[in-house]
């Protein structure tokens, strides 16, 4: 099977996990070969020869540096996916596992004591600047209780990256309907672990914190540190990809699965766990914010566990100790 982005952070772990299960993954990645670009039709057609499934990990990730990144995100994520799917249709390759993302949901699930489940709108810059980080009920303005998001929650992407990840799913669903192929989107939550990109605007928060500690600096925590996320280890994500590739296919549809640990932690928890494991300075809560960020987003991964028999094996504490002390 073909693994696009197979030399990258998550892709390289997927390749290792597939080999351990006796599969023969073929890596297609511009890191190892500049010609291996999913936007290049001839290169993709050649890579699909003899392939029976595709695990599509190649993407431009992270929140980025502003809207100026939009053309590059759309090109790499959406044009690249369209070129790949067109080549798969031509070659008769009928199975796809897509690296999806929880960012397609926007804000997470919220419950108002009076109005039940509600969907708060984008947070206001003036509120954030004043330190009012929690989104209020859009009906009455009361405080909300965050909860777990299921796969049937409405999509509401809040930044360019999120928009491209949702478009990838729509393209894959259209491909499945037209070709009768099987498509799975694994909606990754906050993936961390060995090989995580470092010191770029596109890296994840765990990487930023670890890099600060490696420099002897305190991790800088945005907002008040109480943002809830689901931090899932990259090896668990790799095993979810294997489970999806080995499962009985569902023809003609795209099936989405939340892929998280199932145990929410705050960003502050993350910073303190890494600092403690590394033996570095305590985190500093800065009150800074990024407009494209959401407040709380955590997953209900019950469908993935029930339907594919997957479960995470690496605890938050174990994963943080390993990640904090990587060379």
Tab-separated table of C-alpha atoms in Angstrom:
chain	number	residue	atom	x	y	z
A	1	UNK	CA	0.000	0.000	0.000
A	2	UNK	CA	1.047	3.567	-0.665
A	3	UNK	CA	1.694	5.927	2.261
A	4	UNK	CA	1.786	9.543	1.137
A	5	UNK	CA	3.774	11.642	3.567
A	6	UNK	CA	5.381	8.398	4.699
A	7	UNK	CA	8.619	10.112	5.716
A	8	UNK	CA	6.842	12.645	7.920
A	9	UNK	CA	5.977	12.690	11.596
A	10	UNK	CA	2.847	10.543	11.608
A	11	UNK	CA	3.475	8.864	8.260
A	12	UNK	CA	6.800	7.378	9.326
A	13	UNK	CA	5.141	5.764	12.345
A	14	UNK	CA	2.362	4.419	10.110
A	15	UNK	CA	4.987	2.855	7.839
A	16	UNK	CA	6.675	1.200	10.815
A	17	UNK	CA	3.367	-0.110	12.167
A	18	UNK	CA	2.376	-1.510	8.762
A	19	UNK	CA	5.685	-3.322	8.387
A	20	UNK	CA	5.312	-4.806	11.854
A	21	UNK	CA	1.939	-6.204	10.751
A	22	UNK	CA	3.455	-7.806	7.651
A	23	UNK	CA	2.338	-5.239	5.078
A	24	UNK	CA	4.553	-3.756	2.361
A	25	UNK	CA	4.191	0.027	2.562
A	26	UNK	CA	5.553	2.192	-0.241
A	27	UNK	CA	6.656	5.656	0.894
A	28	UNK	CA	5.703	8.641	-1.279
A	29	UNK	CA	7.056	11.844	0.244
A	30	UNK	CA	8.786	14.992	-0.996
A	31	UNK	CA	11.133	14.777	2.005
A	32	UNK	CA	12.746	11.669	0.573
A	33	UNK	CA	12.180	12.465	-3.121
A	34	UNK	CA	11.411	15.993	-4.392
A	35	UNK	CA	9.508	14.475	-7.316
A	36	UNK	CA	7.124	12.645	-4.942
A	37	UNK	CA	4.558	15.428	-4.755
A	38	UNK	CA	0.874	14.471	-4.565
A	39	UNK	CA	0.129	17.428	-6.840
A	40	UNK	CA	2.163	15.834	-9.666
A	41	UNK	CA	-0.168	13.508	-11.625
A	42	UNK	CA	2.542	11.517	-13.418
A	43	UNK	CA	4.467	10.847	-10.204
A	44	UNK	CA	1.301	9.774	-8.405
A	45	UNK	CA	0.258	7.443	-11.252
A	46	UNK	CA	3.668	5.780	-11.190
A	47	UNK	CA	3.562	5.387	-7.407
A	48	UNK	CA	0.166	3.662	-7.562
A	49	UNK	CA	1.420	0.787	-9.723
A	50	UNK	CA	0.744	-2.476	-7.924
A	51	UNK	CA	-0.881	-0.725	-4.949
A	52	UNK	CA	-4.131	-1.972	-3.371
A	53	UNK	CA	-4.720	0.825	-0.825
A	54	UNK	CA	-3.584	4.350	-0.009
A	55	UNK	CA	-2.908	5.842	3.406
A	56	UNK	CA	-2.937	9.590	2.730
A	57	UNK	CA	-0.874	11.414	5.357
A	58	UNK	CA	0.719	14.094	3.165
A	59	UNK	CA	-0.485	17.558	4.173
A	60	UNK	CA	0.503	21.015	5.231
A	61	UNK	CA	-0.409	21.136	8.911
A	62	UNK	CA	-0.805	23.562	11.801
A	63	UNK	CA	-2.390	26.968	12.188
A	64	UNK	CA	0.326	28.648	10.134
A	65	UNK	CA	1.279	32.313	10.089
A	66	UNK	CA	-1.858	34.033	8.806
A	67	UNK	CA	-4.181	34.111	5.829
A	68	UNK	CA	-1.269	34.585	3.448
A	69	UNK	CA	-0.729	30.825	3.810
A	70	UNK	CA	-4.148	30.049	2.300
A	71	UNK	CA	-3.062	29.344	-1.315
A	72	UNK	CA	-0.318	26.978	-0.156
A	73	UNK	CA	-2.650	25.113	2.222
A	74	UNK	CA	-5.274	24.702	-0.495
A	75	UNK	CA	-2.676	23.613	-3.037
A	76	UNK	CA	-0.962	21.028	-0.852
A	77	UNK	CA	-3.999	19.676	0.956
A	78	UNK	CA	-6.920	19.970	-1.443
A	79	UNK	CA	-5.359	20.041	-4.900
A	80	UNK	CA	-2.988	17.288	-3.782
A	81	UNK	CA	-5.886	15.146	-2.555
A	82	UNK	CA	-7.846	15.730	-5.766
A	83	UNK	CA	-4.874	14.683	-7.920
A	84	UNK	CA	-4.351	11.583	-5.775
A	85	UNK	CA	-8.003	10.545	-5.897
A	86	UNK	CA	-8.215	11.081	-9.652
A	87	UNK	CA	-5.185	8.845	-10.122
A	88	UNK	CA	-6.658	6.218	-7.802
A	89	UNK	CA	-9.880	6.222	-9.817
A	90	UNK	CA	-7.891	5.786	-13.025
A	91	UNK	CA	-5.774	2.962	-11.565
A	92	UNK	CA	-8.682	1.176	-9.911
A	93	UNK	CA	-7.296	1.528	-6.397
A	94	UNK	CA	-10.401	1.379	-4.244
A	95	UNK	CA	-9.313	1.871	-0.658
A	96	UNK	CA	-8.330	5.093	1.115
A	97	UNK	CA	-7.469	5.996	4.695
A	98	UNK	CA	-7.209	9.762	5.103
A	99	UNK	CA	-5.428	11.716	7.813
A	100	UNK	CA	-8.377	13.800	8.952
A	101	UNK	CA	-8.472	16.244	11.839
A	102	UNK	CA	-10.644	17.282	14.752
A	103	UNK	CA	-10.260	20.889	13.564
A	104	UNK	CA	-13.205	20.328	11.193
A	105	UNK	CA	-15.522	20.719	14.212
A	106	UNK	CA	-14.356	24.196	15.183
A	107	UNK	CA	-15.311	24.651	18.799
A	108	UNK	CA	-16.184	21.516	20.742
A	109	UNK	CA	-19.451	20.398	22.298
A	110	UNK	CA	-21.005	22.792	24.809
A	111	UNK	CA	-24.070	22.517	27.015
A	112	UNK	CA	-26.016	25.430	28.486
A	113	UNK	CA	-27.959	24.675	31.682
A	114	UNK	CA	-31.015	26.369	30.193
A	115	UNK	CA	-30.717	25.837	26.434
A	116	UNK	CA	-29.047	22.451	26.174
A	117	UNK	CA	-26.447	21.743	23.474
A	118	UNK	CA	-25.471	24.978	21.723
A	119	UNK	CA	-22.953	26.090	19.107
A	120	UNK	CA	-21.071	29.230	20.186
A	121	UNK	CA	-19.818	31.477	17.415
A	122	UNK	CA	-16.218	32.583	16.877
A	123	UNK	CA	-14.691	34.205	19.934
A	124	UNK	CA	-14.498	37.990	19.972
A	125	UNK	CA	-11.072	39.612	19.946
A	126	UNK	CA	-12.113	42.162	22.565
A	127	UNK	CA	-13.216	39.368	24.913
A	128	UNK	CA	-9.931	37.526	24.451
A	129	UNK	CA	-7.888	40.679	25.036
A	130	UNK	CA	-9.819	41.221	28.266
A	131	UNK	CA	-9.090	37.670	29.419
A	132	UNK	CA	-12.616	36.373	28.795
A	133	UNK	CA	-11.629	33.117	27.117
A	134	UNK	CA	-14.685	30.925	27.652
A	135	UNK	CA	-17.325	31.181	24.900
A	136	UNK	CA	-20.742	32.106	26.349
A	137	UNK	CA	-24.109	30.633	25.430
A	138	UNK	CA	-25.106	32.282	22.126
A	139	UNK	CA	-28.717	32.508	23.372
A	140	UNK	CA	-28.494	33.794	26.924
A	141	UNK	CA	-24.799	34.562	27.491
A	142	UNK	CA	-24.494	32.124	30.402
A	143	UNK	CA	-21.466	29.957	31.123
A	144	UNK	CA	-21.210	26.683	29.204
A	145	UNK	CA	-20.018	23.200	30.158
A	146	UNK	CA	-17.654	21.625	27.577
A	147	UNK	CA	-18.054	17.964	26.593
A	148	UNK	CA	-16.930	15.340	24.092
A	149	UNK	CA	-17.572	15.753	20.361
A	150	UNK	CA	-19.020	12.846	18.373
A	151	UNK	CA	-18.556	12.301	14.646
A	152	UNK	CA	-22.095	13.483	13.851
A	153	UNK	CA	-21.406	16.981	15.213
A	154	UNK	CA	-21.796	19.720	12.596
A	155	UNK	CA	-18.604	20.813	10.864
A	156	UNK	CA	-17.569	24.403	11.546
A	157	UNK	CA	-13.933	24.992	10.516
A	158	UNK	CA	-12.480	28.143	12.079
A	159	UNK	CA	-9.251	28.662	10.084
A	160	UNK	CA	-7.705	27.928	6.693
A	161	UNK	CA	-6.105	24.649	7.730
A	162	UNK	CA	-9.387	23.391	9.159
A	163	UNK	CA	-11.226	24.360	5.984
A	164	UNK	CA	-8.796	22.382	3.830
A	165	UNK	CA	-9.140	19.310	6.061
A	166	UNK	CA	-12.917	19.379	5.669
A	167	UNK	CA	-12.546	19.804	1.908
A	168	UNK	CA	-10.314	16.713	1.841
A	169	UNK	CA	-13.132	14.708	3.416
A	170	UNK	CA	-15.672	16.025	0.897
A	171	UNK	CA	-13.374	15.095	-1.978
A	172	UNK	CA	-12.836	11.612	-0.549
A	173	UNK	CA	-16.579	11.133	-0.051
A	174	UNK	CA	-17.260	12.193	-3.649
A	175	UNK	CA	-14.546	9.794	-4.889
A	176	UNK	CA	-16.072	6.934	-2.894
A	177	UNK	CA	-19.566	7.572	-4.268
A	178	UNK	CA	-18.406	7.775	-7.877
A	179	UNK	CA	-16.008	4.828	-7.817
A	180	UNK	CA	-17.585	2.560	-5.191
A	181	UNK	CA	-14.359	2.819	-3.224
A	182	UNK	CA	-13.983	2.705	0.545
A	183	UNK	CA	-12.839	5.840	2.368
A	184	UNK	CA	-12.045	6.335	6.056
A	185	UNK	CA	-11.111	9.654	7.650
A	186	UNK	CA	-9.327	9.381	10.981
A	187	UNK	CA	-9.972	12.712	12.663
A	188	UNK	CA	-6.777	13.073	14.651
A	189	UNK	CA	-6.774	15.042	17.856
A	190	UNK	CA	-3.555	16.573	19.225
A	191	UNK	CA	-0.905	14.088	18.128
A	192	UNK	CA	2.495	14.156	19.834
A	193	UNK	CA	5.539	11.929	20.169
A	194	UNK	CA	8.896	11.054	18.600
A	195	UNK	CA	9.606	12.782	15.298
A	196	UNK	CA	7.268	15.704	15.948
A	197	UNK	CA	8.230	18.823	13.942
A	198	UNK	CA	10.089	21.427	15.969
A	199	UNK	CA	10.532	25.196	15.954
A	200	UNK	CA	8.297	26.076	13.015
A	201	UNK	CA	4.988	28.036	12.916
A	202	UNK	CA	3.305	24.764	11.920
A	203	UNK	CA	4.439	22.647	14.882
A	204	UNK	CA	2.053	21.569	17.654
A	205	UNK	CA	1.886	23.008	21.147
A	206	UNK	CA	3.642	20.011	22.703
A	207	UNK	CA	6.615	20.621	20.414
A	208	UNK	CA	6.759	24.318	21.304
A	209	UNK	CA	6.811	23.489	25.009
A	210	UNK	CA	9.466	20.811	24.622
A	211	UNK	CA	11.704	23.097	22.554
A	212	UNK	CA	11.475	25.798	25.229
A	213	UNK	CA	12.467	23.320	27.924
A	214	UNK	CA	15.397	22.096	25.822
A	215	UNK	CA	16.638	25.713	25.733
A	216	UNK	CA	16.272	25.968	29.504
A	217	UNK	CA	13.244	28.260	29.154
A	218	UNK	CA	9.803	28.058	30.733
A	219	UNK	CA	6.985	26.897	28.422
A	220	UNK	CA	4.746	29.849	27.560
A	221	UNK	CA	1.084	28.924	27.891
A	222	UNK	CA	-1.460	30.987	25.984
A	223	UNK	CA	-4.787	32.181	27.410
A	224	UNK	CA	-5.193	30.899	30.981
A	225	UNK	CA	-3.967	27.367	30.275
A	226	UNK	CA	-7.389	25.817	30.820
A	227	UNK	CA	-8.064	25.030	27.150
A	228	UNK	CA	-9.121	21.382	26.914
A	229	UNK	CA	-7.540	19.099	24.313
A	230	UNK	CA	-7.088	15.383	23.717
A	231	UNK	CA	-3.378	14.548	23.432
A	232	UNK	CA	-2.875	11.214	21.660
A	233	UNK	CA	0.464	9.482	21.116
A	234	UNK	CA	1.684	9.076	17.548
A	235	UNK	CA	2.152	5.311	17.907
A	236	UNK	CA	-1.490	4.977	18.911
A	237	UNK	CA	-2.465	7.024	15.856
A	238	UNK	CA	-0.334	4.743	13.686
A	239	UNK	CA	-2.102	1.687	15.062
A	240	UNK	CA	-5.462	3.333	14.277
A	241	UNK	CA	-4.355	3.658	10.648
A	242	UNK	CA	-3.445	-0.031	10.547
A	243	UNK	CA	-6.815	-0.945	12.045
A	244	UNK	CA	-8.611	1.152	9.421
A	245	UNK	CA	-6.620	-0.394	6.571
A	246	UNK	CA	-7.277	-3.922	7.815
A	247	UNK	CA	-10.998	-3.476	8.548
A	248	UNK	CA	-13.756	-4.704	6.264
A	249	UNK	CA	-14.307	-1.942	3.686
A	250	UNK	CA	-17.581	-0.020	3.323
A	251	UNK	CA	-18.116	0.566	-0.374
A	252	UNK	CA	-19.232	3.917	-1.701
A	253	UNK	CA	-19.011	5.953	1.487
A	254	UNK	CA	-16.622	7.868	3.698
A	255	UNK	CA	-16.654	6.905	7.373
A	256	UNK	CA	-15.184	9.325	9.894
A	257	UNK	CA	-13.641	8.245	13.193
A	258	UNK	CA	-12.458	10.498	15.997
A	259	UNK	CA	-8.942	9.399	16.906
A	260	UNK	CA	-8.019	10.506	20.387
A	261	UNK	CA	-6.976	9.116	23.742
A	262	UNK	CA	-10.444	9.652	25.187
A	263	UNK	CA	-8.959	11.455	28.215
A	264	UNK	CA	-9.064	15.263	28.015
A	265	UNK	CA	-6.272	17.353	29.510
A	266	UNK	CA	-5.728	21.090	29.575
A	267	UNK	CA	-2.884	22.814	27.779
A	268	UNK	CA	-1.664	23.774	31.230
A	269	UNK	CA	-1.626	20.079	32.211
A	270	UNK	CA	0.535	19.414	29.161
A	271	UNK	CA	2.999	22.166	30.001
A	272	UNK	CA	3.326	21.080	33.639
A	273	UNK	CA	3.700	17.392	32.706
A	274	UNK	CA	6.482	18.144	30.235
A	275	UNK	CA	8.253	20.551	32.586
A	276	UNK	CA	8.080	18.041	35.420
A	277	UNK	CA	9.333	15.160	33.299
A	278	UNK	CA	12.126	17.267	31.818
A	279	UNK	CA	13.147	18.851	35.111
A	280	UNK	CA	12.868	22.301	33.593
A	281	UNK	CA	11.372	25.613	34.726
A	282	UNK	CA	7.672	25.816	35.532
A	283	UNK	CA	5.334	27.044	32.789
A	284	UNK	CA	4.376	30.699	32.524
A	285	UNK	CA	0.749	31.544	31.736
A	286	UNK	CA	0.886	34.569	29.423
A	287	UNK	CA	-2.722	35.463	28.609
A	288	UNK	CA	-1.706	35.757	24.948
A	289	UNK	CA	-4.042	34.318	22.326
A	290	UNK	CA	-4.428	33.498	18.646
A	291	UNK	CA	-7.721	34.372	16.969
A	292	UNK	CA	-7.796	31.124	14.977
A	293	UNK	CA	-7.639	28.944	18.090
A	294	UNK	CA	-10.700	27.333	19.632
A	295	UNK	CA	-11.242	27.087	23.380
A	296	UNK	CA	-12.138	23.442	23.948
A	297	UNK	CA	-12.127	20.485	21.541
A	298	UNK	CA	-12.030	16.918	22.823
A	299	UNK	CA	-13.166	13.726	21.166
A	300	UNK	CA	-15.498	10.870	21.775
A	301	UNK	CA	-13.548	7.998	20.183
A	302	UNK	CA	-16.109	5.306	21.064
A	303	UNK	CA	-16.964	4.585	17.406
A	304	UNK	CA	-13.358	3.780	16.527
A	305	UNK	CA	-13.050	1.493	19.537
A	306	UNK	CA	-16.362	-0.270	18.874
A	307	UNK	CA	-16.184	-0.685	15.102
A	308	UNK	CA	-12.458	-1.226	14.495
A	309	UNK	CA	-11.414	-2.689	17.840
A	310	UNK	CA	-8.799	0.013	18.348
A	311	UNK	CA	-7.759	1.398	21.692
A	312	UNK	CA	-4.899	3.676	22.769
A	313	UNK	CA	-2.104	1.927	24.628
A	314	UNK	CA	0.108	4.824	25.794
A	315	UNK	CA	-1.034	6.830	28.801
A	316	UNK	CA	-0.633	10.594	29.030
A	317	UNK	CA	1.927	10.258	31.824
A	318	UNK	CA	3.994	7.633	29.986
A	319	UNK	CA	3.886	9.553	26.717
A	320	UNK	CA	4.896	12.830	28.356
A	321	UNK	CA	7.882	11.228	30.089
A	322	UNK	CA	9.091	9.784	26.797
A	323	UNK	CA	8.500	12.965	24.818
A	324	UNK	CA	10.088	15.261	27.382
A	325	UNK	CA	13.339	13.304	27.414
A	326	UNK	CA	13.865	12.574	23.727
A	327	UNK	CA	17.301	13.498	22.414
